[in-house]
Coordinates of C-alpha atoms and ligand atoms in Angstrom, one line a residue:
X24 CA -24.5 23.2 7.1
X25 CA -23.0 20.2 8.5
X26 CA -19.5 19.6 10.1
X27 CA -16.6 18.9 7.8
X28 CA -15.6 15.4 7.9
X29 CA -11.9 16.3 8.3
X30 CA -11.5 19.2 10.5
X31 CA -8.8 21.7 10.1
X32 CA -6.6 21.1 12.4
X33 CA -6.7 16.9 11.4
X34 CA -4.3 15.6 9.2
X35 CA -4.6 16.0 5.1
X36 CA -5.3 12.5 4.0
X37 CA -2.5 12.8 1.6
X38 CA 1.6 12.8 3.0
X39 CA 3.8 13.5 -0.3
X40 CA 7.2 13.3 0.1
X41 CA 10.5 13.5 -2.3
X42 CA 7.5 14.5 -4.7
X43 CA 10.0 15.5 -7.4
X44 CA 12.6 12.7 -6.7
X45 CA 14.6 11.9 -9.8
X46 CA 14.2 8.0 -9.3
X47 CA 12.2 6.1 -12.2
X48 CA 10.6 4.6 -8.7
X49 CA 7.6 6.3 -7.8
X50 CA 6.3 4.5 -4.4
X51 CA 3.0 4.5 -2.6
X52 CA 1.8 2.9 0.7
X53 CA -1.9 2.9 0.5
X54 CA -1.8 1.6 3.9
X55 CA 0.7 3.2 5.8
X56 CA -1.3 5.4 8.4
X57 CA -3.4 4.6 11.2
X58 CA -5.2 7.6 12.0
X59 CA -9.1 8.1 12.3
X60 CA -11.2 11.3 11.9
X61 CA -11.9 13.1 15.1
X62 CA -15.7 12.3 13.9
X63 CA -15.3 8.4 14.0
X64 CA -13.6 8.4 17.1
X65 CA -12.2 4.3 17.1
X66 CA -15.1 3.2 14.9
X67 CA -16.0 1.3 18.5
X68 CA -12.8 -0.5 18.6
X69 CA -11.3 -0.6 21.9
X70 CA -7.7 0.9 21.6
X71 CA -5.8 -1.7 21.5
X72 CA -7.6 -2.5 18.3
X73 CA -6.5 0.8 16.5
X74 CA -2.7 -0.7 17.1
X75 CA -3.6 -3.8 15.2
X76 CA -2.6 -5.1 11.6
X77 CA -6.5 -4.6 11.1
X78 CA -6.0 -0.7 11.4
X79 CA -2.6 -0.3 9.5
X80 CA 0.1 -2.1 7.5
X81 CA 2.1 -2.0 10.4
X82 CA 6.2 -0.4 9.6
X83 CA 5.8 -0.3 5.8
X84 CA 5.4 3.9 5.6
X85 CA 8.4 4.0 7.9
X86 CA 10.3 1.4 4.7
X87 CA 8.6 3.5 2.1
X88 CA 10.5 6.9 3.7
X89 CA 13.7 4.5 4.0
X90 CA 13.1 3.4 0.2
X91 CA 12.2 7.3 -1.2
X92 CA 15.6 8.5 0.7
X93 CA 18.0 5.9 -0.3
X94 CA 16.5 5.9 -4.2
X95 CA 15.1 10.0 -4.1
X96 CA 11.9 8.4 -5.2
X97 CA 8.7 10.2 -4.8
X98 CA 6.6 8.5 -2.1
X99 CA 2.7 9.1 -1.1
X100 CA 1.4 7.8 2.3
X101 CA -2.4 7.7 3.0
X102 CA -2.6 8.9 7.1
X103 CA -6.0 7.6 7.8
X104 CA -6.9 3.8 8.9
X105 CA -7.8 1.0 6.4
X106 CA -10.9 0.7 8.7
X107 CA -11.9 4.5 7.8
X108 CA -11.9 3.3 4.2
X109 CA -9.7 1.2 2.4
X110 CA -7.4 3.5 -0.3
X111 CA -6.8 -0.1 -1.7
X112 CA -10.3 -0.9 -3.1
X113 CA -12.6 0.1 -5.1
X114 CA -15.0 1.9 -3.4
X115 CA -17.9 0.1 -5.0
X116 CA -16.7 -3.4 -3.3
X117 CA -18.7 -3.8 0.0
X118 CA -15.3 -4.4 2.0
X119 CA -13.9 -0.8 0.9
X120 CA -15.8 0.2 4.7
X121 CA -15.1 -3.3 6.5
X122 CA -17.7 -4.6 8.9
X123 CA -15.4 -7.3 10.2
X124 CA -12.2 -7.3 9.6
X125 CA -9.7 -10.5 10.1
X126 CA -12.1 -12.0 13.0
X127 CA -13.3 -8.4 14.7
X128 CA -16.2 -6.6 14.0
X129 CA -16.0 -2.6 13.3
X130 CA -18.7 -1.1 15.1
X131 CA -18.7 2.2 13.5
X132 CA -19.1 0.3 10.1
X133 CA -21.8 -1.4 10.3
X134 CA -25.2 -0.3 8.3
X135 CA -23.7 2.8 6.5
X136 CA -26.0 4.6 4.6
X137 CA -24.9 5.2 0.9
X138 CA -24.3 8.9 2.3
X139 CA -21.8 8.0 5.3
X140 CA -20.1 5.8 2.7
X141 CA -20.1 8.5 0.1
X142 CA -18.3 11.5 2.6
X143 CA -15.7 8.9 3.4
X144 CA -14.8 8.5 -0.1
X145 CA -14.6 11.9 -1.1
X146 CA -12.9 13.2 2.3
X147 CA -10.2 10.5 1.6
X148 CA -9.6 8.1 -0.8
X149 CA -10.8 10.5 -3.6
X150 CA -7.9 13.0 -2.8
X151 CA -5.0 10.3 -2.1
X152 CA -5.9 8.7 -5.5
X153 CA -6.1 12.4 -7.2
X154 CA -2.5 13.1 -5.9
X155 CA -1.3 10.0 -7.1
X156 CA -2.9 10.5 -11.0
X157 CA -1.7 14.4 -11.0
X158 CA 1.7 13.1 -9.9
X159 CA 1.8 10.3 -12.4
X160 CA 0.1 12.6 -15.4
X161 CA 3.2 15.2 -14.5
X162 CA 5.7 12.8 -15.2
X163 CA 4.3 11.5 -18.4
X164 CA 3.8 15.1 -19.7
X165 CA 7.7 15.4 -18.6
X166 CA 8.5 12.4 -20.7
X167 CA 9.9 10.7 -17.4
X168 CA 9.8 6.9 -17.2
X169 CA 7.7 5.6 -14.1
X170 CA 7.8 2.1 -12.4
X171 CA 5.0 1.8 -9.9
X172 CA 5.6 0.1 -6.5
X173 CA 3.0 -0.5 -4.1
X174 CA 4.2 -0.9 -0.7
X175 CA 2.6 -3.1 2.1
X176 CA 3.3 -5.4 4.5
X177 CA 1.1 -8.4 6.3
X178 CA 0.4 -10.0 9.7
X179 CA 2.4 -13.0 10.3
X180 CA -0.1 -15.0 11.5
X181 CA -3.9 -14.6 10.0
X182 CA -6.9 -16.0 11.6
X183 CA -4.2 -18.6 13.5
X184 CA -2.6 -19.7 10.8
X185 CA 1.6 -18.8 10.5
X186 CA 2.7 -17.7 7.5
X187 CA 5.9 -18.3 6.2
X188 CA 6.8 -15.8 4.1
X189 CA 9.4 -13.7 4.9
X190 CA 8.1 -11.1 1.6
X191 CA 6.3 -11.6 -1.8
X192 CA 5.4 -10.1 -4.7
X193 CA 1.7 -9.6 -6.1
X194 CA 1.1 -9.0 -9.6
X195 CA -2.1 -9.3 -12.1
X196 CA -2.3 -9.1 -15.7
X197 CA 1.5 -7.9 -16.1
X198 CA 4.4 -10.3 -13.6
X199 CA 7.6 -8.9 -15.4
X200 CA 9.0 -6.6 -13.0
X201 CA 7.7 -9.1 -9.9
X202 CA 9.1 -11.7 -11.4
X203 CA 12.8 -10.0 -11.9
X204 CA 12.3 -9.1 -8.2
X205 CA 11.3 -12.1 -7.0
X206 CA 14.5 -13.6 -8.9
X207 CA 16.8 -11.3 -7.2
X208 CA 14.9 -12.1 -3.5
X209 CA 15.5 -15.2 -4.0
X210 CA 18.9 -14.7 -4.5
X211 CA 19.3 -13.3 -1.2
X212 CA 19.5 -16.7 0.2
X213 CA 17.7 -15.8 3.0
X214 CA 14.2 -15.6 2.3
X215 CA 11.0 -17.1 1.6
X216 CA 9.6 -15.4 -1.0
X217 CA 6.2 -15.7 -2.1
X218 CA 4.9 -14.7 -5.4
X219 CA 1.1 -14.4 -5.4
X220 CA 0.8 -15.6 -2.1
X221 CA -0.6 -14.6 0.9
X222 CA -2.7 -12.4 -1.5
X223 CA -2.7 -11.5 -5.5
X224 CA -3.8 -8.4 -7.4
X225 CA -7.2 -8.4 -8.5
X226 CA -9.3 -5.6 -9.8
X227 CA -11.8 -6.5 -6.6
X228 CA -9.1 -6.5 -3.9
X229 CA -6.8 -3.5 -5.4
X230 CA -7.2 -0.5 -7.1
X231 CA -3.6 1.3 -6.7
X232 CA -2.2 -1.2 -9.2
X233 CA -5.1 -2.0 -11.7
X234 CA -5.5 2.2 -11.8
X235 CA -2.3 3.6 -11.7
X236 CA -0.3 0.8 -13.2
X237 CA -2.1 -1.5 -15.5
X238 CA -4.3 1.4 -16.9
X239 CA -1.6 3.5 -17.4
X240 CA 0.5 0.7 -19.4
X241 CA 3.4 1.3 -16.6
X242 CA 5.6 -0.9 -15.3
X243 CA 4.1 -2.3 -11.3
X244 CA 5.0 -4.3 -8.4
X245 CA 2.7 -4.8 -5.2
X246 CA 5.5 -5.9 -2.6
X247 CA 4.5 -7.4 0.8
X248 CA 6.8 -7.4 3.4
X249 CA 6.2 -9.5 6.9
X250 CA 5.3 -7.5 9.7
X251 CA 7.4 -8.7 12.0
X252 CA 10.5 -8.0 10.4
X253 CA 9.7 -4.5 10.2
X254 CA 7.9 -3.4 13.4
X255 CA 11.6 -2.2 14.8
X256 CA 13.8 0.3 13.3
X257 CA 16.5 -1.4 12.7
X258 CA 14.4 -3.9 10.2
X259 CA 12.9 -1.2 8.4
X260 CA 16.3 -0.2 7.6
X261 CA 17.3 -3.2 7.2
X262 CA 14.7 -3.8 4.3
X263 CA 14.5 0.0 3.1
X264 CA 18.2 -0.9 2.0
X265 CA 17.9 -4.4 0.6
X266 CA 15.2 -3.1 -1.6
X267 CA 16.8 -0.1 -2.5
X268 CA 19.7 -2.5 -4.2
X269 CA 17.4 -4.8 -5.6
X270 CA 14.6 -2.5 -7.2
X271 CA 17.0 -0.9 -9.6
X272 CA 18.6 -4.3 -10.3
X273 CA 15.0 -5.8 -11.2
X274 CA 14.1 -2.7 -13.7
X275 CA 17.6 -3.2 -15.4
X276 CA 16.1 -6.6 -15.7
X277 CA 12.8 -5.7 -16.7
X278 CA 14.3 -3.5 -19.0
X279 CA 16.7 -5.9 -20.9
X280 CA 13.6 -8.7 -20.7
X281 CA 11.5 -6.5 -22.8
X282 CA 13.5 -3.6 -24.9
X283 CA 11.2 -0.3 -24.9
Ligands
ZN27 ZN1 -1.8 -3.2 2.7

């Protein structure tokens, strides 16, 4: 018999917190961790590597606690590195197990057989999306209302190029609750605000939205915030709190938009 791919003692793919949080909001950051199974060691990377943007979306679990606290939403964190296996994909896309990644190449990715790929996806991203549809089919056999928001957060500069959003909103087949956000960012005063942009959603480069949102007919948001405005405490804070005002202001939105 061979080794389990997760050993006991290693972290459960899945971090629930605030799971029975009253809010409407129920938050997920598909990204948030940057651990790698004992098995994998660093996929090859040298450490510093493991630290990168490429690993993680660097300080958005840290905003997602912030968020779940201030709104006593349910939040659920995925531990293990994007490079393990991306919880964001489908696991059928080739880039679900990135060989390269940005402008690095991911040793312990390369030339997986359809077995290595197969573990991965059952050891983790098979439980952290489970969690999330048993959550999600609870509240609908509750009768509770659910708005989706997928947290993440993006490098400020991508193979050299600046970006100059400060956050944006994604959004596929249904924008009304982005674009009620992306009203009220705007509103700040202080922001660039993309919508769409750096990224979009697409059933090839998500999965947390097109499966747990549009499937489910609930209303989404994929928010990305800018690294570097929340690699510190004090700007994870800072944003747990201005989207803990605005979320709630957006659904009333939303909700007055489109009655029912
Ligand atoms: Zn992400």
């Amino acid at each position: 018999m061979t080794d389990p791919f997760l050993g006991p003692d290693e972290p459960d793919p899945v971090a629930f917190e605030n799971v029975t949080g009253g809010s409407v909001f129920f938050l997920t950051c598909d990204h948030g961790g940057r651990a790698f199974p004992r098995r994998l060691g660093t996929l090859g990377l040298p450490a510093p590597e493991t630290l990168r943007h490429i690993a993680w979306d660097i300080g958005i679990g840290a905003v997602g606690q912030q968020l779940s606290r201030l709104l006593d939403a349910a939040v659920v964190l995925q531990h293990y590195s994007r490079l393990v296996i991306d919880c964001n994909r489908d696991p059928s896309v080739a880039s679900s197990i990135p060989e390269i990644s940005e402008l690095t190449e991911i040793p312990g990715n390369r030339g997986l057989s359809d077995e290595e790929r197969g573990i991965r996806v059952e050891a983790v991203f098979r439980p952290y999306h489970a969690a999330i549809a048993t959550a999600l089919d609870r509240r609908a056999a509750e009768g509770r209302a659910t708005a989706l928001v997928a947290l993440h957060s993006f490098t400020p500069v991508f193979k050299s190029v600046s970006r100059p959003w400060h956050v944006a909103v994604l959004f596929n087949r249904d924008p009304r609750l982005a674009h009620a956000l992306a009203e009220l960012l705007r509103a700040e005063g202080d922001l660039t605000v993309g919508e769409n942009e750096p990224y979009a959603v697409s059933d090839l480069t998500d999965y947390t939205v097109p499966v747990h949102g549009e499937r489910r007919g609930l209303p989404h948001i994929e928010i990305e915030i800018r690294q570097d405005l929340i690699t510190q405490s004090d700007g994870q804070k800072e944003w747990g709190e201005r989207l803990a005002r605005l979320l709630p202001a957006a659904y009333d939105e939303f909700r007055r938009g489109w009655p029912g």
